[in-house]
PDB file of C-alpha atoms and ligand atoms in Angstrom:
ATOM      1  CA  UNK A   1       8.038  -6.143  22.323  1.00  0.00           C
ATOM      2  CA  UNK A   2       8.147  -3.240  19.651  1.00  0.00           C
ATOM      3  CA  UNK A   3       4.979  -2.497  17.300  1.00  0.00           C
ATOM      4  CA  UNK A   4       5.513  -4.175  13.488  1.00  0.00           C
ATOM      5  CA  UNK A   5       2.705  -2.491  12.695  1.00  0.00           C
ATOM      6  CA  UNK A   6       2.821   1.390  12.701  1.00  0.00           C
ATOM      7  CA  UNK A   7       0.068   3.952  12.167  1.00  0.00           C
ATOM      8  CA  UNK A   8       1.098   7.316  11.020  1.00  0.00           C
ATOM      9  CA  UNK A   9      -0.410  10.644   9.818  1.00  0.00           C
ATOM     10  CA  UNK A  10       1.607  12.403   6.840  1.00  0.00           C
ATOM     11  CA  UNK A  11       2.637  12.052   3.046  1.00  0.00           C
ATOM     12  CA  UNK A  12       3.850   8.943   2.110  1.00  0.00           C
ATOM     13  CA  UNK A  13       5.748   9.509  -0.692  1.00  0.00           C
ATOM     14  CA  UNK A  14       8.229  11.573   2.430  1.00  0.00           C
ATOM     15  CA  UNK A  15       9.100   8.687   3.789  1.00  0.00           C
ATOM     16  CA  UNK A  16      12.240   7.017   4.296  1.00  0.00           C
ATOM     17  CA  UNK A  17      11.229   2.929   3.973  1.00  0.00           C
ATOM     18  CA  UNK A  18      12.652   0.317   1.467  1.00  0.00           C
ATOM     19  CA  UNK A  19       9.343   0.589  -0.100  1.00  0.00           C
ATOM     20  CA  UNK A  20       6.149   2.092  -0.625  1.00  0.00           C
ATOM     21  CA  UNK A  21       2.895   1.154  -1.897  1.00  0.00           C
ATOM     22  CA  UNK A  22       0.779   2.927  -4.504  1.00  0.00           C
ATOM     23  CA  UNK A  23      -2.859   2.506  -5.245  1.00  0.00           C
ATOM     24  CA  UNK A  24      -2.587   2.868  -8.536  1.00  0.00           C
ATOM     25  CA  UNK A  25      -4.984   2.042 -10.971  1.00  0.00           C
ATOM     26  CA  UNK A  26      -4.910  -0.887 -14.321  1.00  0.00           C
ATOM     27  CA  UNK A  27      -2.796   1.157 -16.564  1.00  0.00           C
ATOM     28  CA  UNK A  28      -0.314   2.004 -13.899  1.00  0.00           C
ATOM     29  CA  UNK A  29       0.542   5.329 -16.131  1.00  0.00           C
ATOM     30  CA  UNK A  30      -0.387   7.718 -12.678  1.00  0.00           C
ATOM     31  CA  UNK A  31      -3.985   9.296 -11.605  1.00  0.00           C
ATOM     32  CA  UNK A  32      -4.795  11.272  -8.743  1.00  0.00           C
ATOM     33  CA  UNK A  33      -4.560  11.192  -5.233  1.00  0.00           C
ATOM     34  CA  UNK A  34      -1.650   9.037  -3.545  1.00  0.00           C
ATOM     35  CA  UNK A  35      -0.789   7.613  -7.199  1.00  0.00           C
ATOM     36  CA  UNK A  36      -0.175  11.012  -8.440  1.00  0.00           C
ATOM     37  CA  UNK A  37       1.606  12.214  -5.280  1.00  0.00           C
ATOM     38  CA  UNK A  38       3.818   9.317  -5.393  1.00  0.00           C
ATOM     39  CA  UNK A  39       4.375   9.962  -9.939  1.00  0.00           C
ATOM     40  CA  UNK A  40       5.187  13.624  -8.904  1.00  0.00           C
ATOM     41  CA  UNK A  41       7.951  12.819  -6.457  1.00  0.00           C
ATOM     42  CA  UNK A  42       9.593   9.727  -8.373  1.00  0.00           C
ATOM     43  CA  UNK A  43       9.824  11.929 -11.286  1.00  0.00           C
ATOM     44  CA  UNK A  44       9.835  10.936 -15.109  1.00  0.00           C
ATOM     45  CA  UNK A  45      11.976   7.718 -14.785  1.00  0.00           C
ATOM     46  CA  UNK A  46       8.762   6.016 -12.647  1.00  0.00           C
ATOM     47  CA  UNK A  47       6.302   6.637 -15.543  1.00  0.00           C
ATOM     48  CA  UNK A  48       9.126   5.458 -18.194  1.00  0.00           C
ATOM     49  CA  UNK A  49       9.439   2.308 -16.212  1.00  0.00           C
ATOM     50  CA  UNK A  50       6.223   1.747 -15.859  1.00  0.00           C
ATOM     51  CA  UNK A  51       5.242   1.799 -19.027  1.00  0.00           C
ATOM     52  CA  UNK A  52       6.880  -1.205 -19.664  1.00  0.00           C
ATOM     53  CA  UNK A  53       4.638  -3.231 -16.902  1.00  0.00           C
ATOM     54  CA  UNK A  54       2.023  -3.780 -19.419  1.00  0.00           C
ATOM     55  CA  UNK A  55      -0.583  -2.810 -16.474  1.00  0.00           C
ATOM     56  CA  UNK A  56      -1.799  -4.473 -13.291  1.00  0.00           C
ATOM     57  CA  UNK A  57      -5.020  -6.351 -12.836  1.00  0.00           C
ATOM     58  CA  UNK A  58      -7.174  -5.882  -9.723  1.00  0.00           C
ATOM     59  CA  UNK A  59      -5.551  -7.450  -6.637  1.00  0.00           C
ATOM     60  CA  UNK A  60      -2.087  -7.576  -8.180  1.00  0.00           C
ATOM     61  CA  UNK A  61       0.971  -6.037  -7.437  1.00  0.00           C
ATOM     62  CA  UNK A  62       3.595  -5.029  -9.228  1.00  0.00           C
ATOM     63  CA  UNK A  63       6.964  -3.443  -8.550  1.00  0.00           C
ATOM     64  CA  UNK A  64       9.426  -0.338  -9.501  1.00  0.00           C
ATOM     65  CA  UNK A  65      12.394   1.661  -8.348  1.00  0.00           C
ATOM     66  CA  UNK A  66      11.650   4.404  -6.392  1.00  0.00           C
ATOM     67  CA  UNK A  67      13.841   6.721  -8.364  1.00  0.00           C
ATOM     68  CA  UNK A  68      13.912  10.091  -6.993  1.00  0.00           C
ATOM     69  CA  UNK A  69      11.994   8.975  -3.500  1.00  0.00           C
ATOM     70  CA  UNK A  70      13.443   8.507  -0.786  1.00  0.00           C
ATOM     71  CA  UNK A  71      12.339   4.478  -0.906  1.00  0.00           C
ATOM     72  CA  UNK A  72      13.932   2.354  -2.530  1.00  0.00           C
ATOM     73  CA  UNK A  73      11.048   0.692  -4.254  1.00  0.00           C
ATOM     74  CA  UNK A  74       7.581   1.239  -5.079  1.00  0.00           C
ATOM     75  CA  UNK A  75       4.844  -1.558  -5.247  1.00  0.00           C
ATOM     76  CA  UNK A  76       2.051  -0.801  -7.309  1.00  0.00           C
ATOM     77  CA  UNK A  77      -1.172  -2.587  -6.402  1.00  0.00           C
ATOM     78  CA  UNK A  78      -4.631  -1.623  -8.079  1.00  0.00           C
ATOM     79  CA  UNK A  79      -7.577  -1.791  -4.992  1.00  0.00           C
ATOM     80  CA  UNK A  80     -10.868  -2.830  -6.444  1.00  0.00           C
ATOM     81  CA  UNK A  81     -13.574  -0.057  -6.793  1.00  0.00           C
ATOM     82  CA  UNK A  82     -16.568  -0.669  -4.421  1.00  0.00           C
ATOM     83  CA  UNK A  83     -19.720  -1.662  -5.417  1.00  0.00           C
ATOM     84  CA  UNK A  84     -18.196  -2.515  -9.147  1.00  0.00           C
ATOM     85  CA  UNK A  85     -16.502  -5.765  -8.055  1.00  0.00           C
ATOM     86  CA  UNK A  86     -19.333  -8.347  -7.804  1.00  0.00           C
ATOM     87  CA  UNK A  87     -19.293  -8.640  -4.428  1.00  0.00           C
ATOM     88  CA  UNK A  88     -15.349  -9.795  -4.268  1.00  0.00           C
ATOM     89  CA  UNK A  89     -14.488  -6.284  -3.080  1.00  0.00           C
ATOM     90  CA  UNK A  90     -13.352  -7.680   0.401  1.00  0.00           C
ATOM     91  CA  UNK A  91     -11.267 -10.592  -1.335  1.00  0.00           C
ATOM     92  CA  UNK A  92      -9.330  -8.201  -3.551  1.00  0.00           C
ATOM     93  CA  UNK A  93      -8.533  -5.441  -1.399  1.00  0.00           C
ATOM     94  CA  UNK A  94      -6.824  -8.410   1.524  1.00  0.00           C
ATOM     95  CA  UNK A  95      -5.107  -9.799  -2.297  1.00  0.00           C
ATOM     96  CA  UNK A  96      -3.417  -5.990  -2.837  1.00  0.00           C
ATOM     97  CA  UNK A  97      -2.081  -6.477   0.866  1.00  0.00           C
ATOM     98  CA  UNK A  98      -0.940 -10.179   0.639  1.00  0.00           C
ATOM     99  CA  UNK A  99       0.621  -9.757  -3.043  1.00  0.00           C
ATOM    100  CA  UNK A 100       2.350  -6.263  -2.181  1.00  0.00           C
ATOM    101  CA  UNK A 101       4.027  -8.198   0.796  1.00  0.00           C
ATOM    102  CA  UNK A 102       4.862 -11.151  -1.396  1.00  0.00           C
ATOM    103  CA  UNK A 103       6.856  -8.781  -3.648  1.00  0.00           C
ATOM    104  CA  UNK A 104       8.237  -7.081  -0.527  1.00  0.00           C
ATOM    105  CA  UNK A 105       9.969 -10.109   1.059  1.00  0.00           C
ATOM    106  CA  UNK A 106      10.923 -11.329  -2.856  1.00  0.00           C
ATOM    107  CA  UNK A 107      12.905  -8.033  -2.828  1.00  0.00           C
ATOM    108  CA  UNK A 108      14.078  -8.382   0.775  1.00  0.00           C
ATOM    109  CA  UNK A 109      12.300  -5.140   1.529  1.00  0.00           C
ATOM    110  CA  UNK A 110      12.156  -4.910   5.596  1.00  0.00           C
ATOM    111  CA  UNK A 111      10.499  -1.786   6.203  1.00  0.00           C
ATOM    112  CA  UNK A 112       7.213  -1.118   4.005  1.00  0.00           C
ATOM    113  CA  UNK A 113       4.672   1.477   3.997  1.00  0.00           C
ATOM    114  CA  UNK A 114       1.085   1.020   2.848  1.00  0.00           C
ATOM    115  CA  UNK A 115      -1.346   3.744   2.099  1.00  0.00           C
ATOM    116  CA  UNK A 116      -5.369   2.981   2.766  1.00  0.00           C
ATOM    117  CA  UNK A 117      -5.977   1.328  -0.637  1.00  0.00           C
ATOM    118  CA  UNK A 118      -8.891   2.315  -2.383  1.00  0.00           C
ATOM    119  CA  UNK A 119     -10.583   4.183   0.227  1.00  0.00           C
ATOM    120  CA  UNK A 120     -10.384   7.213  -1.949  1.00  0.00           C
ATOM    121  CA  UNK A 121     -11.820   7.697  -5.394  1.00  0.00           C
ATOM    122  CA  UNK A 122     -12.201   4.061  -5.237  1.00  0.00           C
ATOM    123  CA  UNK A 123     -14.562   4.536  -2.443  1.00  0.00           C
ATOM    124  CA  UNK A 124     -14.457   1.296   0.011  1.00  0.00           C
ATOM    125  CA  UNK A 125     -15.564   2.391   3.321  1.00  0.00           C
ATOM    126  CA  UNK A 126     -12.635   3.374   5.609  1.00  0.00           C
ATOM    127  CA  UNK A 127     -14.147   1.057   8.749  1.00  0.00           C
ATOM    128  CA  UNK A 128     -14.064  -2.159   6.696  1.00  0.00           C
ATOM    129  CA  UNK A 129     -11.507  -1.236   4.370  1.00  0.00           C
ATOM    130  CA  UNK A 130      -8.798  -0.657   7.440  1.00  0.00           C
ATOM    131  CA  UNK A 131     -10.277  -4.010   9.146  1.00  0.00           C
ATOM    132  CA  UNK A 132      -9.039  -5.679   6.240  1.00  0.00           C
ATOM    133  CA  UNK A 133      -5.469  -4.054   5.836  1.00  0.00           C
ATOM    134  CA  UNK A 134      -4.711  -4.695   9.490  1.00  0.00           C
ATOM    135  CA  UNK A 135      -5.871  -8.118   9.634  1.00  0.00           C
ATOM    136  CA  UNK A 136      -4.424  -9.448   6.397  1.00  0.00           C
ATOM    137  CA  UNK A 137      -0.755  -7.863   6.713  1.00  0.00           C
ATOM    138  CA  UNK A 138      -0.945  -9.041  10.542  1.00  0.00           C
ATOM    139  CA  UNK A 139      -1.736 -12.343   9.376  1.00  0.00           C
ATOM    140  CA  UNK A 140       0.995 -12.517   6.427  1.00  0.00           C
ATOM    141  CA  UNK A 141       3.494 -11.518   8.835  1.00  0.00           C
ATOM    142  CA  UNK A 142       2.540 -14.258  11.664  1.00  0.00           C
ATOM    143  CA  UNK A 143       2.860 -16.472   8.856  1.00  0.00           C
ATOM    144  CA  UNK A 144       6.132 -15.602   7.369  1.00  0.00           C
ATOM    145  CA  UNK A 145       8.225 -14.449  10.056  1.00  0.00           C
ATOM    146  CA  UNK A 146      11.483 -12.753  10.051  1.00  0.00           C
ATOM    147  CA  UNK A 147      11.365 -10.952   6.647  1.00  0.00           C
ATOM    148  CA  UNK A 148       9.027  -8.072   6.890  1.00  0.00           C
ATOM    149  CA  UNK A 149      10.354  -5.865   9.925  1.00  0.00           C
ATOM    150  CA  UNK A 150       8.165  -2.729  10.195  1.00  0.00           C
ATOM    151  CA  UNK A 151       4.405  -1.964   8.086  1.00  0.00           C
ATOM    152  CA  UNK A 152       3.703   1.367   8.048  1.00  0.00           C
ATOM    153  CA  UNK A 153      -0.136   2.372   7.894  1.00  0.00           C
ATOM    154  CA  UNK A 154      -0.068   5.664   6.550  1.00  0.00           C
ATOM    155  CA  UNK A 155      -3.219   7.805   7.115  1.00  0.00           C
ATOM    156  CA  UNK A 156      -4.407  11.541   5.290  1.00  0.00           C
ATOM    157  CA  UNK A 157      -6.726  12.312   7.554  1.00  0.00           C
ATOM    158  CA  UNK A 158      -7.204  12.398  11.532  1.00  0.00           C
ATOM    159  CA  UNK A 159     -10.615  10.466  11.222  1.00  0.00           C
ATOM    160  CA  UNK A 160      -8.277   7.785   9.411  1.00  0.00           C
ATOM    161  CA  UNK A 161      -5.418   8.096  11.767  1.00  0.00           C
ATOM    162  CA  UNK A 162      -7.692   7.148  15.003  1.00  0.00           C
ATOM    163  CA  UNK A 163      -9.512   4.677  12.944  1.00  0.00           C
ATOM    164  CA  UNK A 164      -6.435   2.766  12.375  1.00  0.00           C
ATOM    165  CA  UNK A 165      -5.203   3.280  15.924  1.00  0.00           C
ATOM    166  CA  UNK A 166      -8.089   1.625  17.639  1.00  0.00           C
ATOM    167  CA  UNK A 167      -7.787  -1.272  15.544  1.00  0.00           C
ATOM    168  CA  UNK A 168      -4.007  -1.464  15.965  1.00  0.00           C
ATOM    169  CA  UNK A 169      -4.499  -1.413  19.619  1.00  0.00           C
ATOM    170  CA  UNK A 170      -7.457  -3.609  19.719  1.00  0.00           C
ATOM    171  CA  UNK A 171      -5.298  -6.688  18.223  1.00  0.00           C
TER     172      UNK A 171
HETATM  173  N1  AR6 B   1       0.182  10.017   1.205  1.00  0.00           N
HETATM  174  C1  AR6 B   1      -0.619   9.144   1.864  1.00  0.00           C
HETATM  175  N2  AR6 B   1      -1.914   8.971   1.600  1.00  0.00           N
HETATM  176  C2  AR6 B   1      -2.454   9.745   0.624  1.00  0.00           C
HETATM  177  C3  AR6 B   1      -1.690  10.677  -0.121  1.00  0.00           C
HETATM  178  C4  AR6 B   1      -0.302  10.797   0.207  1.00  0.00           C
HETATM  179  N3  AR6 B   1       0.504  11.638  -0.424  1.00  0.00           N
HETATM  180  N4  AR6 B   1      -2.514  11.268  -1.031  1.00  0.00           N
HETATM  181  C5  AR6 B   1      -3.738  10.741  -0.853  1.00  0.00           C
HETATM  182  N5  AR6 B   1      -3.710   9.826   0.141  1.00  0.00           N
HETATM  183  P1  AR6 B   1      -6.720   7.351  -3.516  1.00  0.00           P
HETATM  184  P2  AR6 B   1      -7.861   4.751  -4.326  1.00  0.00           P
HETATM  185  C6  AR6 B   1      -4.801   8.983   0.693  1.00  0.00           C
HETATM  186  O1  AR6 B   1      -7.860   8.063  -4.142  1.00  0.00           O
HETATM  187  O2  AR6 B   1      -9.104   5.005  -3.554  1.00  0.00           O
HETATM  188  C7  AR6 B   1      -5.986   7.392  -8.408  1.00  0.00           C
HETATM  189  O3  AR6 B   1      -6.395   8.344  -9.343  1.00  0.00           O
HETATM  190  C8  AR6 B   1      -6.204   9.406   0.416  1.00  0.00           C
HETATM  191  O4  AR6 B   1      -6.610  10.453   1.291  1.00  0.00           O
HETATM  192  O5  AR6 B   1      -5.345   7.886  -3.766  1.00  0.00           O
HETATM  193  O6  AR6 B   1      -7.226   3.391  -4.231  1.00  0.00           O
HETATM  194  C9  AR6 B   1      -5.449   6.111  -9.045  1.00  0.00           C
HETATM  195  O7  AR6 B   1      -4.797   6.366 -10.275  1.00  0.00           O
HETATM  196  C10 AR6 B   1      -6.946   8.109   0.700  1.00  0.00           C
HETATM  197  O8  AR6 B   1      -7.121   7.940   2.102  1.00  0.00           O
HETATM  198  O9  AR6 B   1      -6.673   5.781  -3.984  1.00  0.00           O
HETATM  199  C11 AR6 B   1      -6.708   5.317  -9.226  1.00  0.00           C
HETATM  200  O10 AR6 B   1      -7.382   5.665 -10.411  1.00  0.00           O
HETATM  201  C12 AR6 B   1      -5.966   7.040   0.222  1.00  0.00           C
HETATM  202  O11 AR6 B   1      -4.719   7.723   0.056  1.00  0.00           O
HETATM  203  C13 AR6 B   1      -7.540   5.683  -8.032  1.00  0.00           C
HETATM  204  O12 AR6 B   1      -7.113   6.996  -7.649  1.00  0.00           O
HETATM  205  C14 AR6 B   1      -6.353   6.371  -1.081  1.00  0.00           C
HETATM  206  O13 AR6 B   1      -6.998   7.279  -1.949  1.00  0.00           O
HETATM  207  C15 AR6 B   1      -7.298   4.744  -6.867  1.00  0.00           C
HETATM  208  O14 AR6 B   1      -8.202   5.071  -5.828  1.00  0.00           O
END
């Protein structure tokens, strides 16, 4: 049977899925890194929308059009910043992949793309922090089959590309 769950190397904000997912951070007004890539190539509308969110706590999800992306939607979920999260850093990164998928199937979204959630500036360690994405989307979508068709892993880096890989093939 063919892969739901899809590791790729590139830019996500390129990509042609019904949505994407930024790490953003509480304020949801844009940053750095895959945030700002992804406020760069929405364009002005994203930030004007946003604005309205009233911000995103840690763990939460929230979403948006995708305005001048090529997705139709963007989910904004804010990863928790390691070491600064007493210890629940494990329990809120697996809530920014459950709650990004809730929204997902809400919006009848069937193809998503995630990118490694606060494994930059946030700095959770890639080897635990990619354990966690795969096993908690692989576990939403055994549990709610039939809406989510195709998760996209979405990697920077070749260290984080073959990181993901093994696990993918390891499940
Ligand atoms: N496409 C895919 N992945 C990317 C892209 C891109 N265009 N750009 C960067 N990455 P980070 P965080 C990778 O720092 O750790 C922001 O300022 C990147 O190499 O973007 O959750 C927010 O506003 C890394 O592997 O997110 C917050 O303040 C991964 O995306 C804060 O950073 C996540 O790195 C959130 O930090």
């Amino acid at each position: 049977m063919e892969s739901k769950l899809i590791v790729i190397k590139g830019d996500i904000t390129k990509l042609n899925v019904d949505a994407i997912v930024n790490a953003a951070n509480h304020s949801l007004l844009g940053g750095g890194g895959v945030d700002g890539a992804i406020h760069r190539a929405a364009g002005r509308e994203l930030y004007e929308e946003c604005k309205t969110l009233g911000g995103c706590n840690t763990g939460d999800a929230k979403i948006t059009k995708g305005y001048k992306l090529p997705a139709k939607y963007v989910i904004h979920t804010v990863g928790p910043i390691y070491g600064r999260e007493g210890g629940n850093e494990a329990d809120l990164l697996a809530n920014c992949y459950k709650n990004s998928l809730t929204l997902a199937v809400a919006h009848n979204v069937r193809t998503i793309a995630f990118p490694s959630i606060s494994t930059g500036a946030y700095g959770y360690p890639i080897e635990t922090a990619s354990k966690i994405a795969v096993t908690t989307v692989k576990n939403f979508l055994d549990e709610k089959k039939g809406y989510v068709e195709k998760v996209y892993f979405v990697t920077f880096s070749d260290t984080d590309f073959k990181i993901y890989q093994n696990l993918l093939l390891s499940l």
